[in-house]
PDB file of C-alpha atoms in Angstrom:
ATOM      1  CA  MET A 296    -152.007 -54.687 -72.962  1.00  0.00           C
ATOM      2  CA  GLU A 297    -150.386 -56.773 -70.279  1.00  0.00           C
ATOM      3  CA  MET A 298    -147.246 -58.591 -71.356  1.00  0.00           C
ATOM      4  CA  THR A 299    -145.344 -61.477 -69.800  1.00  0.00           C
ATOM      5  CA  HIS A 300    -141.925 -62.848 -70.663  1.00  0.00           C
ATOM      6  CA  ASN A 301    -141.419 -66.551 -71.199  1.00  0.00           C
ATOM      7  CA  LYS A 302    -137.830 -67.186 -70.108  1.00  0.00           C
ATOM      8  CA  SER A 303    -137.746 -70.735 -71.453  1.00  0.00           C
ATOM      9  CA  ASN A 304    -138.034 -69.709 -75.075  1.00  0.00           C
ATOM     10  CA  GLY A 305    -137.481 -65.964 -75.071  1.00  0.00           C
ATOM     11  CA  PHE A 306    -140.541 -64.440 -76.731  1.00  0.00           C
ATOM     12  CA  MET A 307    -142.973 -61.861 -75.443  1.00  0.00           C
ATOM     13  CA  ILE A 308    -146.494 -63.077 -74.757  1.00  0.00           C
ATOM     14  CA  LYS A 309    -149.296 -60.531 -75.080  1.00  0.00           C
ATOM     15  CA  LYS A 310    -152.431 -61.862 -73.467  1.00  0.00           C
ATOM     16  CA  GLU A 311    -155.236 -62.510 -75.939  1.00  0.00           C
ATOM     17  CA  THR A 312    -152.947 -62.298 -78.926  1.00  0.00           C
ATOM     18  CA  VAL A 313    -150.045 -64.021 -80.677  1.00  0.00           C
ATOM     19  CA  PRO A 314    -146.604 -64.033 -78.990  1.00  0.00           C
ATOM     20  CA  THR A 315    -144.063 -61.724 -80.609  1.00  0.00           C
ATOM     21  CA  LEU A 316    -140.333 -61.500 -81.091  1.00  0.00           C
ATOM     22  CA  ARG A 317    -138.632 -58.135 -80.624  1.00  0.00           C
ATOM     23  CA  LEU A 318    -136.712 -57.112 -83.758  1.00  0.00           C
ATOM     24  CA  ASN A 319    -133.348 -55.350 -83.560  1.00  0.00           C
ATOM     25  CA  ASN A 320    -134.980 -51.978 -84.255  1.00  0.00           C
ATOM     26  CA  GLY A 321    -137.558 -52.249 -81.469  1.00  0.00           C
ATOM     27  CA  PHE A 322    -140.570 -53.400 -83.477  1.00  0.00           C
ATOM     28  CA  ASP A 323    -142.433 -56.557 -82.481  1.00  0.00           C
ATOM     29  CA  MET A 324    -143.141 -59.338 -84.981  1.00  0.00           C
ATOM     30  CA  PRO A 325    -145.775 -62.029 -84.306  1.00  0.00           C
ATOM     31  CA  ILE A 326    -144.072 -65.386 -84.003  1.00  0.00           C
ATOM     32  CA  LEU A 327    -146.832 -67.101 -85.993  1.00  0.00           C
ATOM     33  CA  GLY A 328    -148.151 -65.843 -89.296  1.00  0.00           C
ATOM     34  CA  LEU A 329    -149.962 -66.935 -92.415  1.00  0.00           C
ATOM     35  CA  GLY A 330    -148.008 -67.340 -95.639  1.00  0.00           C
ATOM     36  CA  VAL A 331    -150.047 -66.755 -98.796  1.00  0.00           C
ATOM     37  CA  TRP A 332    -147.802 -68.348-101.439  1.00  0.00           C
ATOM     38  CA  ARG A 333    -149.764 -70.660-103.774  1.00  0.00           C
ATOM     39  CA  THR A 334    -153.072 -69.566-102.257  1.00  0.00           C
ATOM     40  CA  ASN A 335    -155.948 -69.429-104.705  1.00  0.00           C
ATOM     41  CA  LYS A 336    -156.609 -65.749-105.406  1.00  0.00           C
ATOM     42  CA  GLY A 337    -160.332 -66.343-105.630  1.00  0.00           C
ATOM     43  CA  GLY A 338    -160.443 -67.563-102.049  1.00  0.00           C
ATOM     44  CA  MET A 339    -158.012 -65.009-100.651  1.00  0.00           C
ATOM     45  CA  LYS A 340    -160.589 -62.666 -99.124  1.00  0.00           C
ATOM     46  CA  ASP A 341    -162.319 -65.406 -97.136  1.00  0.00           C
ATOM     47  CA  LEU A 342    -158.959 -66.839 -96.078  1.00  0.00           C
ATOM     48  CA  ILE A 343    -157.636 -63.529 -94.740  1.00  0.00           C
ATOM     49  CA  ILE A 344    -160.913 -62.610 -93.037  1.00  0.00           C
ATOM     50  CA  ASN A 345    -161.174 -66.028 -91.384  1.00  0.00           C
ATOM     51  CA  ALA A 346    -157.544 -65.874 -90.279  1.00  0.00           C
ATOM     52  CA  ILE A 347    -158.088 -62.473 -88.653  1.00  0.00           C
ATOM     53  CA  LYS A 348    -161.186 -63.766 -86.848  1.00  0.00           C
ATOM     54  CA  ILE A 349    -159.177 -66.727 -85.524  1.00  0.00           C
ATOM     55  CA  GLY A 350    -156.464 -64.393 -84.240  1.00  0.00           C
ATOM     56  CA  TYR A 351    -153.787 -64.158 -86.948  1.00  0.00           C
ATOM     57  CA  ARG A 352    -152.107 -60.762 -87.065  1.00  0.00           C
ATOM     58  CA  HIS A 353    -149.142 -61.528 -89.328  1.00  0.00           C
ATOM     59  CA  PHE A 354    -149.427 -62.006 -93.102  1.00  0.00           C
ATOM     60  CA  ASP A 355    -146.471 -62.908 -95.306  1.00  0.00           C
ATOM     61  CA  CYS A 356    -146.828 -61.739 -98.906  1.00  0.00           C
ATOM     62  CA  ALA A 357    -144.565 -61.185-101.911  1.00  0.00           C
ATOM     63  CA  THR A 358    -144.770 -59.585-105.316  1.00  0.00           C
ATOM     64  CA  ASP A 359    -143.967 -62.922-106.924  1.00  0.00           C
ATOM     65  CA  TYR A 360    -147.003 -64.560-105.318  1.00  0.00           C
ATOM     66  CA  LYS A 361    -149.116 -62.382-107.637  1.00  0.00           C
ATOM     67  CA  SER A 362    -151.812 -61.969-104.988  1.00  0.00           C
ATOM     68  CA  GLU A 363    -151.003 -58.647-103.338  1.00  0.00           C
ATOM     69  CA  ARG A 364    -154.057 -56.984-104.855  1.00  0.00           C
ATOM     70  CA  GLU A 365    -156.361 -59.670-103.465  1.00  0.00           C
ATOM     71  CA  VAL A 366    -154.682 -59.487-100.047  1.00  0.00           C
ATOM     72  CA  GLY A 367    -155.112 -55.710-100.114  1.00  0.00           C
ATOM     73  CA  GLU A 368    -158.825 -56.007-100.857  1.00  0.00           C
ATOM     74  CA  ALA A 369    -159.236 -58.467 -97.989  1.00  0.00           C
ATOM     75  CA  LEU A 370    -157.367 -56.235 -95.546  1.00  0.00           C
ATOM     76  CA  ALA A 371    -159.384 -53.195 -96.633  1.00  0.00           C
ATOM     77  CA  GLU A 372    -162.591 -55.104 -95.928  1.00  0.00           C
ATOM     78  CA  ALA A 373    -161.292 -56.227 -92.524  1.00  0.00           C
ATOM     79  CA  PHE A 374    -160.468 -52.622 -91.612  1.00  0.00           C
ATOM     80  CA  HIS A 375    -163.837 -51.395 -92.890  1.00  0.00           C
ATOM     81  CA  LYS A 376    -165.718 -53.995 -90.851  1.00  0.00           C
ATOM     82  CA  GLY A 377    -163.741 -53.117 -87.742  1.00  0.00           C
ATOM     83  CA  LEU A 378    -162.316 -56.618 -87.379  1.00  0.00           C
ATOM     84  CA  VAL A 379    -158.827 -55.250 -86.820  1.00  0.00           C
ATOM     85  CA  LYS A 380    -156.890 -51.978 -86.970  1.00  0.00           C
ATOM     86  CA  ARG A 381    -153.930 -51.468 -89.279  1.00  0.00           C
ATOM     87  CA  GLU A 382    -151.528 -51.009 -86.368  1.00  0.00           C
ATOM     88  CA  GLN A 383    -152.529 -54.431 -85.019  1.00  0.00           C
ATOM     89  CA  LEU A 384    -151.267 -56.209 -88.146  1.00  0.00           C
ATOM     90  CA  PHE A 385    -147.788 -57.132 -89.304  1.00  0.00           C
ATOM     91  CA  VAL A 386    -147.614 -57.251 -93.112  1.00  0.00           C
ATOM     92  CA  THR A 387    -144.557 -58.416 -95.050  1.00  0.00           C
ATOM     93  CA  SER A 388    -143.796 -58.269 -98.763  1.00  0.00           C
ATOM     94  CA  LYS A 389    -140.715 -58.973-100.837  1.00  0.00           C
ATOM     95  CA  LEU A 390    -138.621 -57.561-103.667  1.00  0.00           C
ATOM     96  CA  TRP A 391    -138.484 -59.940-106.626  1.00  0.00           C
ATOM     97  CA  ASN A 392    -135.284 -60.806-108.502  1.00  0.00           C
ATOM     98  CA  SER A 393    -136.201 -58.792-111.588  1.00  0.00           C
ATOM     99  CA  ASP A 394    -136.775 -55.604-109.571  1.00  0.00           C
ATOM    100  CA  HIS A 395    -133.269 -55.224-108.161  1.00  0.00           C
ATOM    101  CA  GLY A 396    -132.265 -51.792-109.405  1.00  0.00           C
ATOM    102  CA  HIS A 397    -135.892 -50.621-109.084  1.00  0.00           C
ATOM    103  CA  VAL A 398    -136.397 -51.076-105.356  1.00  0.00           C
ATOM    104  CA  ILE A 399    -138.361 -47.936-104.546  1.00  0.00           C
ATOM    105  CA  GLU A 400    -140.674 -48.293-107.547  1.00  0.00           C
ATOM    106  CA  ALA A 401    -141.250 -51.983-106.799  1.00  0.00           C
ATOM    107  CA  PHE A 402    -141.983 -51.264-103.153  1.00  0.00           C
ATOM    108  CA  LYS A 403    -144.492 -48.540-103.979  1.00  0.00           C
ATOM    109  CA  ASN A 404    -146.161 -50.883-106.465  1.00  0.00           C
ATOM    110  CA  SER A 405    -146.625 -53.479-103.709  1.00  0.00           C
ATOM    111  CA  LEU A 406    -147.869 -50.836-101.291  1.00  0.00           C
ATOM    112  CA  GLU A 407    -150.474 -49.659-103.803  1.00  0.00           C
ATOM    113  CA  LYS A 408    -151.715 -53.203-104.426  1.00  0.00           C
ATOM    114  CA  LEU A 409    -151.912 -53.926-100.714  1.00  0.00           C
ATOM    115  CA  GLN A 410    -153.796 -50.631-100.133  1.00  0.00           C
ATOM    116  CA  LEU A 411    -151.525 -49.743 -97.222  1.00  0.00           C
ATOM    117  CA  ASP A 412    -149.644 -46.614 -96.159  1.00  0.00           C
ATOM    118  CA  TYR A 413    -146.618 -48.557 -94.936  1.00  0.00           C
ATOM    119  CA  LEU A 414    -145.288 -52.086 -94.618  1.00  0.00           C
ATOM    120  CA  ASP A 415    -144.008 -53.649 -91.430  1.00  0.00           C
ATOM    121  CA  LEU A 416    -141.294 -55.606 -93.235  1.00  0.00           C
ATOM    122  CA  TYR A 417    -139.838 -55.694 -96.754  1.00  0.00           C
ATOM    123  CA  LEU A 418    -137.408 -58.433 -97.746  1.00  0.00           C
ATOM    124  CA  VAL A 419    -135.001 -59.094-100.597  1.00  0.00           C
ATOM    125  CA  HIS A 420    -136.728 -62.273-101.779  1.00  0.00           C
ATOM    126  CA  PHE A 421    -133.621 -63.993-103.198  1.00  0.00           C
ATOM    127  CA  PRO A 422    -129.974 -62.908-103.266  1.00  0.00           C
ATOM    128  CA  ILE A 423    -129.961 -62.782-107.044  1.00  0.00           C
ATOM    129  CA  ALA A 424    -130.729 -60.059-109.589  1.00  0.00           C
ATOM    130  CA  SER A 425    -132.272 -61.098-112.889  1.00  0.00           C
ATOM    131  CA  THR A 426    -133.064 -59.104-115.995  1.00  0.00           C
ATOM    132  CA  HIS A 427    -135.653 -56.393-115.356  1.00  0.00           C
ATOM    133  CA  THR A 428    -139.000 -57.124-117.014  1.00  0.00           C
ATOM    134  CA  GLY A 429    -141.127 -54.255-115.695  1.00  0.00           C
ATOM    135  CA  VAL A 430    -141.840 -53.178-112.125  1.00  0.00           C
ATOM    136  CA  GLY A 431    -143.923 -55.732-110.268  1.00  0.00           C
ATOM    137  CA  THR A 432    -144.362 -58.092-113.207  1.00  0.00           C
ATOM    138  CA  THR A 433    -141.948 -60.764-111.870  1.00  0.00           C
ATOM    139  CA  ARG A 434    -141.533 -62.217-115.351  1.00  0.00           C
ATOM    140  CA  ASN A 435    -138.363 -64.225-115.931  1.00  0.00           C
ATOM    141  CA  THR A 436    -136.318 -64.240-119.117  1.00  0.00           C
ATOM    142  CA  TYR A 437    -134.047 -67.096-120.130  1.00  0.00           C
ATOM    143  CA  ASP A 438    -131.085 -67.655-122.402  1.00  0.00           C
ATOM    144  CA  GLY A 439    -130.982 -70.180-125.235  1.00  0.00           C
ATOM    145  CA  ASP A 440    -130.099 -72.966-122.798  1.00  0.00           C
ATOM    146  CA  GLY A 441    -133.112 -72.272-120.632  1.00  0.00           C
ATOM    147  CA  MET A 442    -131.112 -70.656-117.831  1.00  0.00           C
ATOM    148  CA  LEU A 443    -132.405 -67.582-116.012  1.00  0.00           C
ATOM    149  CA  ASP A 444    -130.910 -64.351-117.341  1.00  0.00           C
ATOM    150  CA  ILE A 445    -128.823 -62.916-114.509  1.00  0.00           C
ATOM    151  CA  ASP A 446    -128.096 -59.184-114.252  1.00  0.00           C
ATOM    152  CA  THR A 447    -124.424 -58.964-113.250  1.00  0.00           C
ATOM    153  CA  THR A 448    -124.419 -55.159-113.081  1.00  0.00           C
ATOM    154  CA  ILE A 449    -126.352 -54.888-109.802  1.00  0.00           C
ATOM    155  CA  SER A 450    -124.662 -55.942-106.566  1.00  0.00           C
ATOM    156  CA  LEU A 451    -126.495 -57.107-103.471  1.00  0.00           C
ATOM    157  CA  GLU A 452    -124.860 -54.214-101.634  1.00  0.00           C
ATOM    158  CA  THR A 453    -126.436 -51.730-104.060  1.00  0.00           C
ATOM    159  CA  THR A 454    -129.801 -53.392-103.601  1.00  0.00           C
ATOM    160  CA  TRP A 455    -129.461 -53.240 -99.836  1.00  0.00           C
ATOM    161  CA  HIS A 456    -128.654 -49.531 -99.794  1.00  0.00           C
ATOM    162  CA  ASP A 457    -131.781 -48.966-101.903  1.00  0.00           C
ATOM    163  CA  MET A 458    -133.721 -50.966 -99.305  1.00  0.00           C
ATOM    164  CA  GLU A 459    -132.304 -48.687 -96.617  1.00  0.00           C
ATOM    165  CA  SER A 460    -133.748 -45.704 -98.480  1.00  0.00           C
ATOM    166  CA  LEU A 461    -137.224 -47.101 -97.863  1.00  0.00           C
ATOM    167  CA  VAL A 462    -136.604 -46.841 -94.121  1.00  0.00           C
ATOM    168  CA  SER A 463    -135.349 -43.253 -94.308  1.00  0.00           C
ATOM    169  CA  MET A 464    -138.408 -42.378 -96.422  1.00  0.00           C
ATOM    170  CA  GLY A 465    -140.698 -43.720 -93.696  1.00  0.00           C
ATOM    171  CA  LEU A 466    -142.318 -46.272 -96.003  1.00  0.00           C
ATOM    172  CA  VAL A 467    -141.379 -49.385 -94.063  1.00  0.00           C
ATOM    173  CA  HIS A 468    -140.643 -50.168 -90.429  1.00  0.00           C
ATOM    174  CA  SER A 469    -138.128 -52.958 -90.997  1.00  0.00           C
ATOM    175  CA  ILE A 470    -136.107 -54.422 -93.850  1.00  0.00           C
ATOM    176  CA  GLY A 471    -134.544 -57.817 -94.187  1.00  0.00           C
ATOM    177  CA  ILE A 472    -133.204 -60.574 -96.369  1.00  0.00           C
ATOM    178  CA  SER A 473    -134.502 -63.931 -97.509  1.00  0.00           C
ATOM    179  CA  ASN A 474    -132.812 -67.135 -98.650  1.00  0.00           C
ATOM    180  CA  TYR A 475    -129.376 -65.744 -97.692  1.00  0.00           C
ATOM    181  CA  ASP A 476    -126.791 -68.268 -96.536  1.00  0.00           C
ATOM    182  CA  VAL A 477    -124.090 -67.813 -93.870  1.00  0.00           C
ATOM    183  CA  PHE A 478    -121.673 -66.017 -96.200  1.00  0.00           C
ATOM    184  CA  LEU A 479    -124.196 -63.632 -97.746  1.00  0.00           C
ATOM    185  CA  THR A 480    -125.693 -62.843 -94.346  1.00  0.00           C
ATOM    186  CA  ARG A 481    -122.253 -61.993 -92.999  1.00  0.00           C
ATOM    187  CA  ASP A 482    -121.587 -59.751 -95.991  1.00  0.00           C
ATOM    188  CA  CYS A 483    -124.893 -57.928 -95.547  1.00  0.00           C
ATOM    189  CA  LEU A 484    -124.044 -57.256 -91.920  1.00  0.00           C
ATOM    190  CA  ALA A 485    -120.694 -55.808 -93.032  1.00  0.00           C
ATOM    191  CA  TYR A 486    -121.991 -53.338 -95.631  1.00  0.00           C
ATOM    192  CA  SER A 487    -125.350 -52.420 -94.093  1.00  0.00           C
ATOM    193  CA  LYS A 488    -126.024 -49.096 -92.410  1.00  0.00           C
ATOM    194  CA  VAL A 489    -129.500 -50.274 -91.435  1.00  0.00           C
ATOM    195  CA  LYS A 490    -129.008 -53.815 -90.204  1.00  0.00           C
ATOM    196  CA  PRO A 491    -131.336 -56.491 -91.582  1.00  0.00           C
ATOM    197  CA  ALA A 492    -133.994 -57.284 -88.997  1.00  0.00           C
ATOM    198  CA  VAL A 493    -134.968 -60.669 -90.428  1.00  0.00           C
ATOM    199  CA  ASN A 494    -133.599 -63.474 -92.568  1.00  0.00           C
ATOM    200  CA  GLN A 495    -136.421 -65.603 -93.967  1.00  0.00           C
ATOM    201  CA  ILE A 496    -135.146 -69.081 -94.827  1.00  0.00           C
ATOM    202  CA  GLU A 497    -136.432 -72.589 -95.303  1.00  0.00           C
ATOM    203  CA  THR A 498    -135.985 -74.458 -92.046  1.00  0.00           C
ATOM    204  CA  HIS A 499    -137.882 -77.367 -90.494  1.00  0.00           C
ATOM    205  CA  PRO A 500    -136.992 -80.671 -88.764  1.00  0.00           C
ATOM    206  CA  TYR A 501    -135.613 -82.169 -91.993  1.00  0.00           C
ATOM    207  CA  PHE A 502    -133.607 -78.989 -92.780  1.00  0.00           C
ATOM    208  CA  GLN A 503    -132.612 -77.562 -89.409  1.00  0.00           C
ATOM    209  CA  ARG A 504    -129.692 -75.354 -90.513  1.00  0.00           C
ATOM    210  CA  ALA A 505    -128.442 -74.829 -86.968  1.00  0.00           C
ATOM    211  CA  SER A 506    -125.350 -72.851 -87.983  1.00  0.00           C
ATOM    212  CA  LEU A 507    -127.281 -70.294 -90.035  1.00  0.00           C
ATOM    213  CA  VAL A 508    -130.013 -69.944 -87.401  1.00  0.00           C
ATOM    214  CA  LYS A 509    -127.427 -69.434 -84.652  1.00  0.00           C
ATOM    215  CA  LEU A 510    -125.434 -66.924 -86.713  1.00  0.00           C
ATOM    216  CA  CYS A 511    -128.517 -64.834 -87.404  1.00  0.00           C
ATOM    217  CA  GLN A 512    -129.735 -64.872 -83.829  1.00  0.00           C
ATOM    218  CA  LYS A 513    -126.279 -64.091 -82.452  1.00  0.00           C
ATOM    219  CA  HIS A 514    -126.064 -60.976 -84.630  1.00  0.00           C
ATOM    220  CA  GLY A 515    -129.567 -59.734 -83.961  1.00  0.00           C
ATOM    221  CA  LEU A 516    -131.489 -61.075 -86.968  1.00  0.00           C
ATOM    222  CA  CYS A 517    -134.743 -62.841 -86.295  1.00  0.00           C
ATOM    223  CA  VAL A 518    -135.185 -65.959 -88.405  1.00  0.00           C
ATOM    224  CA  THR A 519    -138.480 -66.521 -90.183  1.00  0.00           C
ATOM    225  CA  ALA A 520    -139.004 -70.137 -91.185  1.00  0.00           C
ATOM    226  CA  HIS A 521    -140.719 -70.306 -94.533  1.00  0.00           C
ATOM    227  CA  THR A 522    -141.834 -73.829 -95.430  1.00  0.00           C
ATOM    228  CA  PRO A 523    -141.856 -74.581 -91.662  1.00  0.00           C
ATOM    229  CA  LEU A 524    -143.720 -77.855 -92.256  1.00  0.00           C
ATOM    230  CA  GLY A 525    -141.387 -78.998 -95.003  1.00  0.00           C
ATOM    231  CA  GLY A 526    -143.844 -78.304 -97.787  1.00  0.00           C
ATOM    232  CA  ALA A 527    -145.840 -81.478 -97.197  1.00  0.00           C
ATOM    233  CA  ILE A 528    -147.734 -82.800-100.255  1.00  0.00           C
ATOM    234  CA  ALA A 529    -147.477 -79.529-102.213  1.00  0.00           C
ATOM    235  CA  ASN A 530    -143.677 -79.563-102.340  1.00  0.00           C
ATOM    236  CA  ALA A 531    -143.568 -83.301-102.912  1.00  0.00           C
ATOM    237  CA  LYS A 532    -145.586 -82.761-106.097  1.00  0.00           C
ATOM    238  CA  ARG A 533    -143.774 -79.616-107.226  1.00  0.00           C
ATOM    239  CA  PHE A 534    -140.175 -80.382-106.266  1.00  0.00           C
ATOM    240  CA  GLY A 535    -140.157 -84.129-105.629  1.00  0.00           C
ATOM    241  CA  SER A 536    -139.229 -83.536-101.980  1.00  0.00           C
ATOM    242  CA  ILE A 537    -139.950 -85.571 -98.864  1.00  0.00           C
ATOM    243  CA  SER A 538    -142.027 -84.431 -95.889  1.00  0.00           C
ATOM    244  CA  CYS A 539    -141.101 -84.505 -92.220  1.00  0.00           C
ATOM    245  CA  LEU A 540    -144.775 -84.879 -91.315  1.00  0.00           C
ATOM    246  CA  ASP A 541    -144.537 -88.653 -91.805  1.00  0.00           C
ATOM    247  CA  ASP A 542    -141.463 -89.041 -89.582  1.00  0.00           C
ATOM    248  CA  SER A 543    -141.937 -91.643 -86.831  1.00  0.00           C
ATOM    249  CA  VAL A 544    -140.014 -89.578 -84.236  1.00  0.00           C
ATOM    250  CA  LEU A 545    -142.364 -86.655 -84.736  1.00  0.00           C
ATOM    251  CA  GLU A 546    -145.386 -88.944 -84.785  1.00  0.00           C
ATOM    252  CA  ASP A 547    -144.313 -90.309 -81.383  1.00  0.00           C
ATOM    253  CA  LEU A 548    -144.014 -86.769 -80.001  1.00  0.00           C
ATOM    254  CA  ALA A 549    -147.468 -85.942 -81.342  1.00  0.00           C
ATOM    255  CA  GLU A 550    -148.883 -88.922 -79.495  1.00  0.00           C
ATOM    256  CA  LYS A 551    -147.042 -87.963 -76.294  1.00  0.00           C
ATOM    257  CA  TYR A 552    -148.301 -84.364 -76.293  1.00  0.00           C
ATOM    258  CA  LYS A 553    -151.764 -85.208 -77.655  1.00  0.00           C
ATOM    259  CA  LYS A 554    -151.220 -82.879 -80.598  1.00  0.00           C
ATOM    260  CA  SER A 555    -150.988 -83.331 -84.354  1.00  0.00           C
ATOM    261  CA  VAL A 556    -147.593 -83.729 -86.025  1.00  0.00           C
ATOM    262  CA  VAL A 557    -148.192 -80.332 -87.670  1.00  0.00           C
ATOM    263  CA  GLN A 558    -148.621 -78.711 -84.260  1.00  0.00           C
ATOM    264  CA  ILE A 559    -145.492 -80.426 -82.932  1.00  0.00           C
ATOM    265  CA  VAL A 560    -143.420 -79.173 -85.869  1.00  0.00           C
ATOM    266  CA  LEU A 561    -144.734 -75.607 -85.554  1.00  0.00           C
ATOM    267  CA  ARG A 562    -144.200 -75.584 -81.791  1.00  0.00           C
ATOM    268  CA  TRP A 563    -140.657 -76.897 -82.302  1.00  0.00           C
ATOM    269  CA  GLY A 564    -139.994 -73.996 -84.661  1.00  0.00           C
ATOM    270  CA  ILE A 565    -141.439 -71.475 -82.215  1.00  0.00           C
ATOM    271  CA  GLN A 566    -139.352 -72.804 -79.331  1.00  0.00           C
ATOM    272  CA  ARG A 567    -136.233 -72.357 -81.481  1.00  0.00           C
ATOM    273  CA  ASN A 568    -137.159 -68.647 -81.432  1.00  0.00           C
ATOM    274  CA  THR A 569    -137.927 -68.748 -85.129  1.00  0.00           C
ATOM    275  CA  ILE A 570    -141.029 -67.169 -86.633  1.00  0.00           C
ATOM    276  CA  VAL A 571    -143.213 -69.682 -88.465  1.00  0.00           C
ATOM    277  CA  ILE A 572    -145.487 -68.858 -91.408  1.00  0.00           C
ATOM    278  CA  PRO A 573    -147.350 -72.028 -92.403  1.00  0.00           C
ATOM    279  CA  LYS A 574    -149.576 -71.896 -95.486  1.00  0.00           C
ATOM    280  CA  THR A 575    -153.080 -73.265 -95.799  1.00  0.00           C
ATOM    281  CA  SER A 576    -156.376 -72.518 -97.510  1.00  0.00           C
ATOM    282  CA  SER A 577    -158.434 -74.527 -95.021  1.00  0.00           C
ATOM    283  CA  VAL A 578    -160.206 -72.903 -92.070  1.00  0.00           C
ATOM    284  CA  GLU A 579    -159.721 -76.060 -90.027  1.00  0.00           C
ATOM    285  CA  ARG A 580    -156.001 -76.001 -90.775  1.00  0.00           C
ATOM    286  CA  LEU A 581    -155.873 -72.304 -89.858  1.00  0.00           C
ATOM    287  CA  LYS A 582    -157.284 -73.237 -86.450  1.00  0.00           C
ATOM    288  CA  GLU A 583    -154.977 -76.228 -86.055  1.00  0.00           C
ATOM    289  CA  ASN A 584    -151.878 -74.187 -86.928  1.00  0.00           C
ATOM    290  CA  PHE A 585    -152.926 -71.452 -84.495  1.00  0.00           C
ATOM    291  CA  ASN A 586    -153.511 -73.850 -81.608  1.00  0.00           C
ATOM    292  CA  VAL A 587    -149.864 -74.204 -80.584  1.00  0.00           C
ATOM    293  CA  PHE A 588    -149.604 -71.920 -77.563  1.00  0.00           C
ATOM    294  CA  ASP A 589    -151.228 -74.124 -74.931  1.00  0.00           C
ATOM    295  CA  PHE A 590    -148.331 -76.557 -74.536  1.00  0.00           C
ATOM    296  CA  ALA A 591    -144.536 -76.621 -74.510  1.00  0.00           C
ATOM    297  CA  ILE A 592    -142.080 -79.239 -75.702  1.00  0.00           C
ATOM    298  CA  THR A 593    -139.529 -80.238 -73.080  1.00  0.00           C
ATOM    299  CA  GLU A 594    -135.868 -79.417 -73.629  1.00  0.00           C
ATOM    300  CA  GLU A 595    -135.133 -83.109 -74.017  1.00  0.00           C
ATOM    301  CA  ASN A 596    -137.789 -83.539 -76.708  1.00  0.00           C
ATOM    302  CA  MET A 597    -136.659 -80.371 -78.516  1.00  0.00           C
ATOM    303  CA  ASP A 598    -133.421 -82.156 -79.370  1.00  0.00           C
ATOM    304  CA  ILE A 599    -134.358 -83.816 -82.656  1.00  0.00           C
ATOM    305  CA  LYS A 600    -131.007 -83.406 -84.419  1.00  0.00           C
ATOM    306  CA  GLY A 601    -131.228 -87.057 -85.341  1.00  0.00           C
ATOM    307  CA  VAL A 602    -134.075 -86.487 -87.796  1.00  0.00           C
ATOM    308  CA  ASP A 603    -132.249 -83.732 -89.719  1.00  0.00           C
ATOM    309  CA  ARG A 604    -131.749 -84.885 -93.316  1.00  0.00           C
ATOM    310  CA  LYS A 605    -130.315 -81.559 -94.547  1.00  0.00           C
ATOM    311  CA  HIS A 606    -133.093 -81.753 -97.108  1.00  0.00           C
ATOM    312  CA  ARG A 607    -134.228 -78.600 -98.867  1.00  0.00           C
ATOM    313  CA  THR A 608    -137.805 -79.077-100.083  1.00  0.00           C
ATOM    314  CA  ASN A 609    -138.356 -75.710-101.822  1.00  0.00           C
ATOM    315  CA  HIS A 610    -135.960 -75.489-104.753  1.00  0.00           C
ATOM    316  CA  PRO A 611    -136.254 -73.184-107.801  1.00  0.00           C
ATOM    317  CA  THR A 612    -133.658 -75.059-109.886  1.00  0.00           C
ATOM    318  CA  LYS A 613    -136.202 -76.626-112.234  1.00  0.00           C
ATOM    319  CA  ALA A 614    -137.836 -73.274-112.962  1.00  0.00           C
ATOM    320  CA  TRP A 615    -134.651 -71.227-113.302  1.00  0.00           C
ATOM    321  CA  GLY A 616    -132.410 -73.707-115.058  1.00  0.00           C
ATOM    322  CA  LEU A 617    -129.681 -73.166-112.469  1.00  0.00           C
ATOM    323  CA  ASP A 618    -129.097 -74.009-108.816  1.00  0.00           C
ATOM    324  CA  PRO A 619    -128.972 -70.715-106.878  1.00  0.00           C
ATOM    325  CA  TYR A 620    -127.533 -72.564-103.876  1.00  0.00           C
ATOM    326  CA  ALA A 621    -124.677 -74.190-105.798  1.00  0.00           C
TER     327      ALA A 621
END
């Protein structure tokens, strides 16, 4: 397939498909994907099939989303119908907190549910090990004060070396980290033999995190922006957060470029050379989110530092009884 290089924002464009970023191990990762967190399992098959028909080739999953089996059934149907070949997809899953110390077993459990022979990317979901509750169950246990039981016997370095074993076993193309800050990312780079290819973090106009993004990109880690739209109504209800989608600066840009605010925010993320994985269960939203490659934001308009509120919208503190970012 013919490829062109866009010098203005650094990603490879394959005609008739989604642009990709080249990972530090030579694999290509689509710069736009579909996240499946909080997606109704009953509608998963239709969602995945519709996304593939629209052109999505990147699906972001996790054990903790409790939908890997449904995603696997949808992918199997897509392969059977000839809608797409396995090698045309990029599938990610993640190691949950309670499975540190059981990396290989947890990975194989995800692989079985997804009905795949390999994964394109496997991430450490959070830099925290909690008490093991059974492979793939993702159950949390709490102390008498309602705080998550932390396993202090397993280091992140130990977990990472177990992740590296998955690569040597040929089970996964790339491994990475998620929700790691500047310090933990630096540490992982120091002790890793197989360098992390990706750091998946929350970042959007209200939580730009320029230092962390720059650090990762300087040292060869691609940044995946989870919650790239700031969570919108869903996170407002769950975490009491605020959404960048109502920001007047972004609304003005949407009017200027004749696009929706959602498309402006996703395009902004793409032009930062970050991979964006917006979530939706709506076919119309799938199409809207995908329709971001026919325009470019000028360098002047990309500078929206003034809207940054350093506001994290996705925060597990209420559920875990402790602030993992403290």
